[in-house]
Amino acid sequence: NAGVMQNPRHLVRRRGQEARLRCSPMKGHSHVYWYRQLPEEGLKFMVYLQKENIIDESGMPKERFSAEFPKEGPSILRIQQVVRGDSAAYFCASSPLEGLGTEAFFGQGTRLTVV
Amino acid sequence: QQQVKQSPQSLIVQKGGIPIINCAYENTAFDYFPWYQQFPGKGPALLIAIRPDVSEKKEGRFTISFNKSAKQFSLHIMDSQPGDSATYFCAASIHSGYSTLTFGKGTMLLVSP
């Protein structure tokens, strides 16, 4: 029973390039959350998705960031035209359909470095 | 606006000591308070969680104390071990909704041998 799988684990992008971060939730989980962790900071909520729906994107920057969770395949967090300030660890978490408000399981994260 | 304040930022204790990490929250709608443990290069892992209908919860060497009137909760680690050295995050959410967690900034704990 694999946990939440994120890839790549490390991603280096030059300023202005696009970054695509992928997240496969735990088997049976249909809720996905993305969080961003800046150095020496706690995790900050970005977006909450269910299959084919964005439920809450209140933590997502208004420009350059987008997220999707298609019917088939992993959830994708996309950052266009990356800037140095986007360098952070991005974590995905998932929770089961019947467990609203209960434990969310985190992946190991994608560490994005913008050079 | 930081809704969950965590202290201290870092903590060093000797093996066998009892580190205590404190958190305070502002939003009275929060009703689920988990603690996460994170090792370098890894994702956060749930350690223990409490709901406000109890004042204390123990799981193994980890204890959460909860003070609803003061809007504070704390993590105690009994008989701490070098393997407990990690960053600890408190968090809060509204249980009746989805699990969007508001995290504290974290406490880096070092347990010396």
PDB file of N, CA, C and O in Angstrom, chain A residues 21-89:
ATOM      1  N   LEU A  21       4.815  19.784 -11.010  1.00  0.00           N
ATOM      2  CA  LEU A  21       4.997  18.898  -9.875  1.00  0.00           C
ATOM      3  C   LEU A  21       3.813  17.932  -9.864  1.00  0.00           C
ATOM      4  O   LEU A  21       2.659  18.353 -10.006  1.00  0.00           O
ATOM      5  N   ARG A  22       4.126  16.648  -9.668  1.00  0.00           N
ATOM      6  CA  ARG A  22       3.082  15.637  -9.740  1.00  0.00           C
ATOM      7  C   ARG A  22       2.869  14.977  -8.381  1.00  0.00           C
ATOM      8  O   ARG A  22       3.809  14.789  -7.608  1.00  0.00           O
ATOM      9  N   CYS A  23       1.626  14.592  -8.155  1.00  0.00           N
ATOM     10  CA  CYS A  23       1.254  13.955  -6.892  1.00  0.00           C
ATOM     11  C   CYS A  23       0.236  12.858  -7.146  1.00  0.00           C
ATOM     12  O   CYS A  23      -0.844  13.130  -7.688  1.00  0.00           O
ATOM     13  N   SER A  24       0.569  11.640  -6.741  1.00  0.00           N
ATOM     14  CA  SER A  24      -0.390  10.538  -6.793  1.00  0.00           C
ATOM     15  C   SER A  24      -0.844  10.254  -5.377  1.00  0.00           C
ATOM     16  O   SER A  24      -0.028   9.893  -4.526  1.00  0.00           O
ATOM     17  N   PRO A  25      -2.135  10.429  -5.083  1.00  0.00           N
ATOM     18  CA  PRO A  25      -2.609  10.226  -3.715  1.00  0.00           C
ATOM     19  C   PRO A  25      -2.565   8.751  -3.328  1.00  0.00           C
ATOM     20  O   PRO A  25      -2.361   7.872  -4.166  1.00  0.00           O
ATOM     21  N   MET A  26      -2.763   8.512  -2.055  1.00  0.00           N
ATOM     22  CA  MET A  26      -2.852   7.128  -1.577  1.00  0.00           C
ATOM     23  C   MET A  26      -4.052   6.449  -2.226  1.00  0.00           C
ATOM     24  O   MET A  26      -5.051   7.108  -2.551  1.00  0.00           O
ATOM     25  N   LYS A  27      -3.955   5.139  -2.375  1.00  0.00           N
ATOM     26  CA  LYS A  27      -5.035   4.366  -2.985  1.00  0.00           C
ATOM     27  C   LYS A  27      -6.325   4.596  -2.195  1.00  0.00           C
ATOM     28  O   LYS A  27      -6.334   4.497  -0.957  1.00  0.00           O
ATOM     29  N   GLY A  28      -7.384   4.907  -2.913  1.00  0.00           N
ATOM     30  CA  GLY A  28      -8.665   5.111  -2.258  1.00  0.00           C
ATOM     31  C   GLY A  28      -8.906   6.529  -1.789  1.00  0.00           C
ATOM     32  O   GLY A  28     -10.000   6.850  -1.321  1.00  0.00           O
ATOM     33  N   HIS A  29      -7.890   7.389  -1.902  1.00  0.00           N
ATOM     34  CA  HIS A  29      -8.052   8.785  -1.494  1.00  0.00           C
ATOM     35  C   HIS A  29      -8.438   9.631  -2.698  1.00  0.00           C
ATOM     36  O   HIS A  29      -7.791   9.562  -3.742  1.00  0.00           O
ATOM     37  N   SER A  30      -9.446  10.474  -2.505  1.00  0.00           N
ATOM     38  CA  SER A  30      -9.878  11.306  -3.616  1.00  0.00           C
ATOM     39  C   SER A  30      -9.750  12.788  -3.321  1.00  0.00           C
ATOM     40  O   SER A  30     -10.230  13.620  -4.090  1.00  0.00           O
ATOM     41  N   HIS A  31      -9.146  13.114  -2.173  1.00  0.00           N
ATOM     42  CA  HIS A  31      -8.940  14.510  -1.815  1.00  0.00           C
ATOM     43  C   HIS A  31      -7.442  14.782  -1.818  1.00  0.00           C
ATOM     44  O   HIS A  31      -6.675  14.053  -1.192  1.00  0.00           O
ATOM     45  N   VAL A  32      -7.032  15.832  -2.500  1.00  0.00           N
ATOM     46  CA  VAL A  32      -5.622  16.196  -2.590  1.00  0.00           C
ATOM     47  C   VAL A  32      -5.431  17.648  -2.163  1.00  0.00           C
ATOM     48  O   VAL A  32      -6.227  18.516  -2.526  1.00  0.00           O
ATOM     49  N   TYR A  33      -4.388  17.869  -1.402  1.00  0.00           N
ATOM     50  CA  TYR A  33      -4.052  19.208  -0.911  1.00  0.00           C
ATOM     51  C   TYR A  33      -2.597  19.496  -1.276  1.00  0.00           C
ATOM     52  O   TYR A  33      -1.750  18.617  -1.145  1.00  0.00           O
ATOM     53  N   TRP A  34      -2.330  20.708  -1.668  1.00  0.00           N
ATOM     54  CA  TRP A  34      -0.950  21.134  -1.910  1.00  0.00           C
ATOM     55  C   TRP A  34      -0.578  22.195  -0.869  1.00  0.00           C
ATOM     56  O   TRP A  34      -1.350  23.126  -0.591  1.00  0.00           O
ATOM     57  N   TYR A  35       0.635  22.018  -0.328  1.00  0.00           N
ATOM     58  CA  TYR A  35       1.188  22.970   0.633  1.00  0.00           C
ATOM     59  C   TYR A  35       2.584  23.377   0.166  1.00  0.00           C
ATOM     60  O   TYR A  35       3.290  22.602  -0.477  1.00  0.00           O
ATOM     61  N   ARG A  36       2.981  24.592   0.538  1.00  0.00           N
ATOM     62  CA  ARG A  36       4.325  25.069   0.216  1.00  0.00           C
ATOM     63  C   ARG A  36       5.066  25.340   1.524  1.00  0.00           C
ATOM     64  O   ARG A  36       4.480  25.917   2.467  1.00  0.00           O
ATOM     65  N   GLN A  37       6.319  24.946   1.565  1.00  0.00           N
ATOM     66  CA  GLN A  37       7.143  25.177   2.756  1.00  0.00           C
ATOM     67  C   GLN A  37       8.381  25.956   2.354  1.00  0.00           C
ATOM     68  O   GLN A  37       9.235  25.457   1.629  1.00  0.00           O
ATOM     69  N   LEU A  38       8.460  27.180   2.843  1.00  0.00           N
ATOM     70  CA  LEU A  38       9.643  27.993   2.622  1.00  0.00           C
ATOM     71  C   LEU A  38      10.665  27.650   3.694  1.00  0.00           C
ATOM     72  O   LEU A  38      10.309  27.131   4.764  1.00  0.00           O
ATOM     73  N   PRO A  39      11.949  27.929   3.447  1.00  0.00           N
ATOM     74  CA  PRO A  39      12.979  27.603   4.451  1.00  0.00           C
ATOM     75  C   PRO A  39      12.629  28.170   5.817  1.00  0.00           C
ATOM     76  O   PRO A  39      12.257  29.333   5.940  1.00  0.00           O
ATOM     77  N   GLU A  40      12.730  27.323   6.825  1.00  0.00           N
ATOM     78  CA  GLU A  40      12.495  27.693   8.226  1.00  0.00           C
ATOM     79  C   GLU A  40      11.097  28.256   8.458  1.00  0.00           C
ATOM     80  O   GLU A  40      10.879  29.083   9.340  1.00  0.00           O
ATOM     81  N   GLU A  41      10.158  27.801   7.652  1.00  0.00           N
ATOM     82  CA  GLU A  41       8.762  28.210   7.830  1.00  0.00           C
ATOM     83  C   GLU A  41       7.888  26.967   7.926  1.00  0.00           C
ATOM     84  O   GLU A  41       8.269  25.883   7.499  1.00  0.00           O
ATOM     85  N   GLY A  42       6.707  27.146   8.455  1.00  0.00           N
ATOM     86  CA  GLY A  42       5.745  26.054   8.436  1.00  0.00           C
ATOM     87  C   GLY A  42       5.150  25.898   7.060  1.00  0.00           C
ATOM     88  O   GLY A  42       5.435  26.666   6.147  1.00  0.00           O
ATOM     89  N   LEU A  43       4.324  24.894   6.921  1.00  0.00           N
ATOM     90  CA  LEU A  43       3.675  24.656   5.635  1.00  0.00           C
ATOM     91  C   LEU A  43       2.493  25.608   5.476  1.00  0.00           C
ATOM     92  O   LEU A  43       1.731  25.832   6.413  1.00  0.00           O
ATOM     93  N   LYS A  44       2.341  26.114   4.263  1.00  0.00           N
ATOM     94  CA  LYS A  44       1.243  27.038   3.964  1.00  0.00           C
ATOM     95  C   LYS A  44       0.334  26.379   2.928  1.00  0.00           C
ATOM     96  O   LYS A  44       0.795  25.936   1.867  1.00  0.00           O
ATOM     97  N   PHE A  45      -0.945  26.342   3.236  1.00  0.00           N
ATOM     98  CA  PHE A  45      -1.932  25.762   2.332  1.00  0.00           C
ATOM     99  C   PHE A  45      -1.983  26.531   1.026  1.00  0.00           C
ATOM    100  O   PHE A  45      -1.948  27.772   1.007  1.00  0.00           O
ATOM    101  N   MET A  46      -2.059  25.800  -0.068  1.00  0.00           N
ATOM    102  CA  MET A  46      -2.195  26.435  -1.375  1.00  0.00           C
ATOM    103  C   MET A  46      -3.558  26.142  -2.005  1.00  0.00           C
ATOM    104  O   MET A  46      -4.316  27.046  -2.317  1.00  0.00           O
ATOM    105  N   VAL A  47      -3.857  24.833  -2.175  1.00  0.00           N
ATOM    106  CA  VAL A  47      -5.056  24.482  -2.917  1.00  0.00           C
ATOM    107  C   VAL A  47      -5.541  23.114  -2.480  1.00  0.00           C
ATOM    108  O   VAL A  47      -4.758  22.243  -2.084  1.00  0.00           O
ATOM    109  N   TYR A  48      -6.868  22.947  -2.568  1.00  0.00           N
ATOM    110  CA  TYR A  48      -7.527  21.671  -2.231  1.00  0.00           C
ATOM    111  C   TYR A  48      -8.335  21.234  -3.442  1.00  0.00           C
ATOM    112  O   TYR A  48      -9.147  22.008  -3.968  1.00  0.00           O
ATOM    113  N   LEU A  49      -8.135  20.004  -3.865  1.00  0.00           N
ATOM    114  CA  LEU A  49      -8.820  19.505  -5.052  1.00  0.00           C
ATOM    115  C   LEU A  49      -9.462  18.152  -4.777  1.00  0.00           C
ATOM    116  O   LEU A  49      -8.956  17.358  -3.984  1.00  0.00           O
ATOM    117  N   GLN A  50     -10.569  17.930  -5.438  1.00  0.00           N
ATOM    118  CA  GLN A  50     -11.113  16.595  -5.587  1.00  0.00           C
ATOM    119  C   GLN A  50     -11.029  16.270  -7.082  1.00  0.00           C
ATOM    120  O   GLN A  50     -10.700  17.137  -7.887  1.00  0.00           O
ATOM    121  N   LYS A  51     -11.349  15.058  -7.437  1.00  0.00           N
ATOM    122  CA  LYS A  51     -11.254  14.655  -8.848  1.00  0.00           C
ATOM    123  C   LYS A  51     -12.025  15.650  -9.731  1.00  0.00           C
ATOM    124  O   LYS A  51     -13.221  15.873  -9.542  1.00  0.00           O
ATOM    125  N   GLU A  52     -11.298  16.258 -10.657  1.00  0.00           N
ATOM    126  CA  GLU A  52     -11.860  17.169 -11.672  1.00  0.00           C
ATOM    127  C   GLU A  52     -12.452  18.447 -11.074  1.00  0.00           C
ATOM    128  O   GLU A  52     -13.136  19.192 -11.789  1.00  0.00           O
ATOM    129  N   ASN A  53     -12.204  18.714  -9.799  1.00  0.00           N
ATOM    130  CA  ASN A  53     -12.748  19.928  -9.191  1.00  0.00           C
ATOM    131  C   ASN A  53     -11.727  20.609  -8.298  1.00  0.00           C
ATOM    132  O   ASN A  53     -11.037  19.959  -7.517  1.00  0.00           O
ATOM    133  N   ILE A  54     -11.647  21.929  -8.390  1.00  0.00           N
ATOM    134  CA  ILE A  54     -10.891  22.717  -7.427  1.00  0.00           C
ATOM    135  C   ILE A  54     -11.881  23.184  -6.367  1.00  0.00           C
ATOM    136  O   ILE A  54     -12.842  23.890  -6.673  1.00  0.00           O
ATOM    137  N   ILE A  55     -11.659  22.762  -5.124  1.00  0.00           N
ATOM    138  CA  ILE A  55     -12.602  23.077  -4.056  1.00  0.00           C
ATOM    139  C   ILE A  55     -12.226  24.393  -3.369  1.00  0.00           C
ATOM    140  O   ILE A  55     -13.084  25.204  -3.058  1.00  0.00           O
ATOM    141  N   ASP A  56     -10.933  24.582  -3.124  1.00  0.00           N
ATOM    142  CA  ASP A  56     -10.487  25.788  -2.422  1.00  0.00           C
ATOM    143  C   ASP A  56      -9.095  26.135  -2.922  1.00  0.00           C
ATOM    144  O   ASP A  56      -8.180  25.339  -2.765  1.00  0.00           O
ATOM    145  N   GLU A  57      -8.949  27.264  -3.547  1.00  0.00           N
ATOM    146  CA  GLU A  57      -7.627  27.711  -4.000  1.00  0.00           C
ATOM    147  C   GLU A  57      -7.246  29.022  -3.347  1.00  0.00           C
ATOM    148  O   GLU A  57      -6.502  29.820  -3.905  1.00  0.00           O
ATOM    149  N   SER A  58      -7.748  29.239  -2.151  1.00  0.00           N
ATOM    150  CA  SER A  58      -7.541  30.515  -1.476  1.00  0.00           C
ATOM    151  C   SER A  58      -6.081  30.788  -1.135  1.00  0.00           C
ATOM    152  O   SER A  58      -5.696  31.928  -0.934  1.00  0.00           O
ATOM    153  N   GLY A  59      -5.253  29.737  -1.069  1.00  0.00           N
ATOM    154  CA  GLY A  59      -3.842  29.936  -0.747  1.00  0.00           C
ATOM    155  C   GLY A  59      -2.937  30.005  -1.963  1.00  0.00           C
ATOM    156  O   GLY A  59      -1.714  30.130  -1.834  1.00  0.00           O
ATOM    157  N   MET A  60      -3.508  29.936  -3.117  1.00  0.00           N
ATOM    158  CA  MET A  60      -2.740  29.907  -4.357  1.00  0.00           C
ATOM    159  C   MET A  60      -2.465  31.337  -4.822  1.00  0.00           C
ATOM    160  O   MET A  60      -3.386  32.152  -4.867  1.00  0.00           O
ATOM    161  N   PRO A  61      -1.211  31.649  -5.180  1.00  0.00           N
ATOM    162  CA  PRO A  61      -0.944  32.959  -5.793  1.00  0.00           C
ATOM    163  C   PRO A  61      -1.821  33.137  -7.027  1.00  0.00           C
ATOM    164  O   PRO A  61      -2.116  32.168  -7.746  1.00  0.00           O
ATOM    165  N   LYS A  62      -2.251  34.365  -7.247  1.00  0.00           N
ATOM    166  CA  LYS A  62      -3.234  34.626  -8.316  1.00  0.00           C
ATOM    167  C   LYS A  62      -2.655  34.434  -9.700  1.00  0.00           C
ATOM    168  O   LYS A  62      -3.379  34.099 -10.642  1.00  0.00           O
ATOM    169  N   GLU A  63      -1.371  34.633  -9.835  1.00  0.00           N
ATOM    170  CA  GLU A  63      -0.756  34.531 -11.162  1.00  0.00           C
ATOM    171  C   GLU A  63       0.287  33.413 -11.179  1.00  0.00           C
ATOM    172  O   GLU A  63       0.894  33.096 -10.163  1.00  0.00           O
ATOM    173  N   ARG A  64       0.455  32.814 -12.293  1.00  0.00           N
ATOM    174  CA  ARG A  64       1.504  31.842 -12.646  1.00  0.00           C
ATOM    175  C   ARG A  64       1.277  30.457 -12.051  1.00  0.00           C
ATOM    176  O   ARG A  64       1.889  29.498 -12.501  1.00  0.00           O
ATOM    177  N   PHE A  65       0.435  30.327 -11.028  1.00  0.00           N
ATOM    178  CA  PHE A  65       0.221  29.032 -10.378  1.00  0.00           C
ATOM    179  C   PHE A  65      -1.130  28.459 -10.794  1.00  0.00           C
ATOM    180  O   PHE A  65      -2.135  29.175 -10.829  1.00  0.00           O
ATOM    181  N   SER A  66      -1.145  27.154 -11.064  1.00  0.00           N
ATOM    182  CA  SER A  66      -2.409  26.482 -11.338  1.00  0.00           C
ATOM    183  C   SER A  66      -2.291  25.044 -10.870  1.00  0.00           C
ATOM    184  O   SER A  66      -1.184  24.511 -10.714  1.00  0.00           O
ATOM    185  N   ALA A  67      -3.440  24.430 -10.632  1.00  0.00           N
ATOM    186  CA  ALA A  67      -3.443  23.042 -10.180  1.00  0.00           C
ATOM    187  C   ALA A  67      -4.613  22.321 -10.804  1.00  0.00           C
ATOM    188  O   ALA A  67      -5.644  22.927 -11.120  1.00  0.00           O
ATOM    189  N   GLU A  68      -4.439  21.014 -10.992  1.00  0.00           N
ATOM    190  CA  GLU A  68      -5.510  20.192 -11.520  1.00  0.00           C
ATOM    191  C   GLU A  68      -5.418  18.803 -10.917  1.00  0.00           C
ATOM    192  O   GLU A  68      -4.361  18.355 -10.467  1.00  0.00           O
ATOM    193  N   PHE A  69      -6.539  18.110 -10.929  1.00  0.00           N
ATOM    194  CA  PHE A  69      -6.599  16.724 -10.471  1.00  0.00           C
ATOM    195  C   PHE A  69      -7.572  16.032 -11.421  1.00  0.00           C
ATOM    196  O   PHE A  69      -8.781  15.991 -11.189  1.00  0.00           O
ATOM    197  N   PRO A  70      -7.046  15.517 -12.528  1.00  0.00           N
ATOM    198  CA  PRO A  70      -7.922  14.951 -13.560  1.00  0.00           C
ATOM    199  C   PRO A  70      -8.562  13.643 -13.115  1.00  0.00           C
ATOM    200  O   PRO A  70      -8.148  13.030 -12.120  1.00  0.00           O
ATOM    201  N   LYS A  71      -9.528  13.218 -13.899  1.00  0.00           N
ATOM    202  CA  LYS A  71     -10.243  11.971 -13.600  1.00  0.00           C
ATOM    203  C   LYS A  71      -9.266  10.792 -13.551  1.00  0.00           C
ATOM    204  O   LYS A  71      -9.381   9.892 -12.720  1.00  0.00           O
ATOM    205  N   GLU A  72      -8.316  10.806 -14.483  1.00  0.00           N
ATOM    206  CA  GLU A  72      -7.282   9.774 -14.501  1.00  0.00           C
ATOM    207  C   GLU A  72      -5.915  10.435 -14.310  1.00  0.00           C
ATOM    208  O   GLU A  72      -5.661  11.492 -14.862  1.00  0.00           O
ATOM    209  N   GLY A  73      -5.054   9.818 -13.560  1.00  0.00           N
ATOM    210  CA  GLY A  73      -3.701  10.332 -13.418  1.00  0.00           C
ATOM    211  C   GLY A  73      -3.509  11.169 -12.182  1.00  0.00           C
ATOM    212  O   GLY A  73      -4.434  11.406 -11.394  1.00  0.00           O
ATOM    213  N   PRO A  74      -2.261  11.645 -12.015  1.00  0.00           N
ATOM    214  CA  PRO A  74      -1.931  12.357 -10.778  1.00  0.00           C
ATOM    215  C   PRO A  74      -2.443  13.792 -10.779  1.00  0.00           C
ATOM    216  O   PRO A  74      -2.843  14.339 -11.815  1.00  0.00           O
ATOM    217  N   SER A  75      -2.399  14.396  -9.611  1.00  0.00           N
ATOM    218  CA  SER A  75      -2.639  15.827  -9.499  1.00  0.00           C
ATOM    219  C   SER A  75      -1.360  16.548  -9.947  1.00  0.00           C
ATOM    220  O   SER A  75      -0.244  16.073  -9.707  1.00  0.00           O
ATOM    221  N   ILE A  76      -1.537  17.670 -10.610  1.00  0.00           N
ATOM    222  CA  ILE A  76      -0.408  18.447 -11.115  1.00  0.00           C
ATOM    223  C   ILE A  76      -0.482  19.859 -10.534  1.00  0.00           C
ATOM    224  O   ILE A  76      -1.537  20.506 -10.580  1.00  0.00           O
ATOM    225  N   LEU A  77       0.644  20.315  -9.996  1.00  0.00           N
ATOM    226  CA  LEU A  77       0.793  21.724  -9.624  1.00  0.00           C
ATOM    227  C   LEU A  77       1.741  22.324 -10.649  1.00  0.00           C
ATOM    228  O   LEU A  77       2.853  21.839 -10.840  1.00  0.00           O
ATOM    229  N   ARG A  78       1.284  23.362 -11.308  1.00  0.00           N
ATOM    230  CA  ARG A  78       2.047  23.959 -12.402  1.00  0.00           C
ATOM    231  C   ARG A  78       2.419  25.389 -12.041  1.00  0.00           C
ATOM    232  O   ARG A  78       1.561  26.170 -11.603  1.00  0.00           O
ATOM    233  N   ILE A  79       3.687  25.692 -12.201  1.00  0.00           N
ATOM    234  CA  ILE A  79       4.158  27.055 -11.944  1.00  0.00           C
ATOM    235  C   ILE A  79       4.783  27.563 -13.243  1.00  0.00           C
ATOM    236  O   ILE A  79       5.788  27.021 -13.709  1.00  0.00           O
ATOM    237  N   GLN A  80       4.189  28.582 -13.799  1.00  0.00           N
ATOM    238  CA  GLN A  80       4.713  29.150 -15.041  1.00  0.00           C
ATOM    239  C   GLN A  80       5.684  30.288 -14.731  1.00  0.00           C
ATOM    240  O   GLN A  80       5.560  30.974 -13.708  1.00  0.00           O
ATOM    241  N   GLN A  81       6.641  30.474 -15.609  1.00  0.00           N
ATOM    242  CA  GLN A  81       7.594  31.587 -15.526  1.00  0.00           C
ATOM    243  C   GLN A  81       8.160  31.722 -14.110  1.00  0.00           C
ATOM    244  O   GLN A  81       8.016  32.759 -13.462  1.00  0.00           O
ATOM    245  N   VAL A  82       8.784  30.669 -13.641  1.00  0.00           N
ATOM    246  CA  VAL A  82       9.256  30.624 -12.256  1.00  0.00           C
ATOM    247  C   VAL A  82      10.222  31.760 -11.956  1.00  0.00           C
ATOM    248  O   VAL A  82      10.979  32.208 -12.827  1.00  0.00           O
ATOM    249  N   VAL A  83      10.157  32.204 -10.695  1.00  0.00           N
ATOM    250  CA  VAL A  83      11.069  33.224 -10.188  1.00  0.00           C
ATOM    251  C   VAL A  83      11.788  32.645  -8.974  1.00  0.00           C
ATOM    252  O   VAL A  83      11.378  31.613  -8.422  1.00  0.00           O
ATOM    253  N   ARG A  84      12.872  33.322  -8.539  1.00  0.00           N
ATOM    254  CA  ARG A  84      13.675  32.801  -7.418  1.00  0.00           C
ATOM    255  C   ARG A  84      12.823  32.576  -6.170  1.00  0.00           C
ATOM    256  O   ARG A  84      13.030  31.627  -5.420  1.00  0.00           O
ATOM    257  N   GLY A  85      11.843  33.432  -5.955  1.00  0.00           N
ATOM    258  CA  GLY A  85      11.000  33.314  -4.769  1.00  0.00           C
ATOM    259  C   GLY A  85      10.109  32.086  -4.746  1.00  0.00           C
ATOM    260  O   GLY A  85       9.512  31.774  -3.724  1.00  0.00           O
ATOM    261  N   ASP A  86      10.034  31.375  -5.884  1.00  0.00           N
ATOM    262  CA  ASP A  86       9.251  30.137  -5.931  1.00  0.00           C
ATOM    263  C   ASP A  86      10.046  28.962  -5.369  1.00  0.00           C
ATOM    264  O   ASP A  86       9.481  27.878  -5.162  1.00  0.00           O
ATOM    265  N   SER A  87      11.330  29.150  -5.116  1.00  0.00           N
ATOM    266  CA  SER A  87      12.156  28.082  -4.563  1.00  0.00           C
ATOM    267  C   SER A  87      11.614  27.701  -3.189  1.00  0.00           C
ATOM    268  O   SER A  87      11.528  28.539  -2.279  1.00  0.00           O
ATOM    269  N   ALA A  88      11.235  26.444  -3.039  1.00  0.00           N
ATOM    270  CA  ALA A  88      10.613  25.976  -1.806  1.00  0.00           C
ATOM    271  C   ALA A  88      10.429  24.469  -1.930  1.00  0.00           C
ATOM    272  O   ALA A  88      10.674  23.873  -2.977  1.00  0.00           O
ATOM    273  N   ALA A  89       9.942  23.880  -0.834  1.00  0.00           N
ATOM    274  CA  ALA A  89       9.507  22.488  -0.879  1.00  0.00           C
ATOM    275  C   ALA A  89       7.996  22.488  -1.024  1.00  0.00           C
ATOM    276  O   ALA A  89       7.294  23.206  -0.303  1.00  0.00           O
TER     277      ALA A  89
END
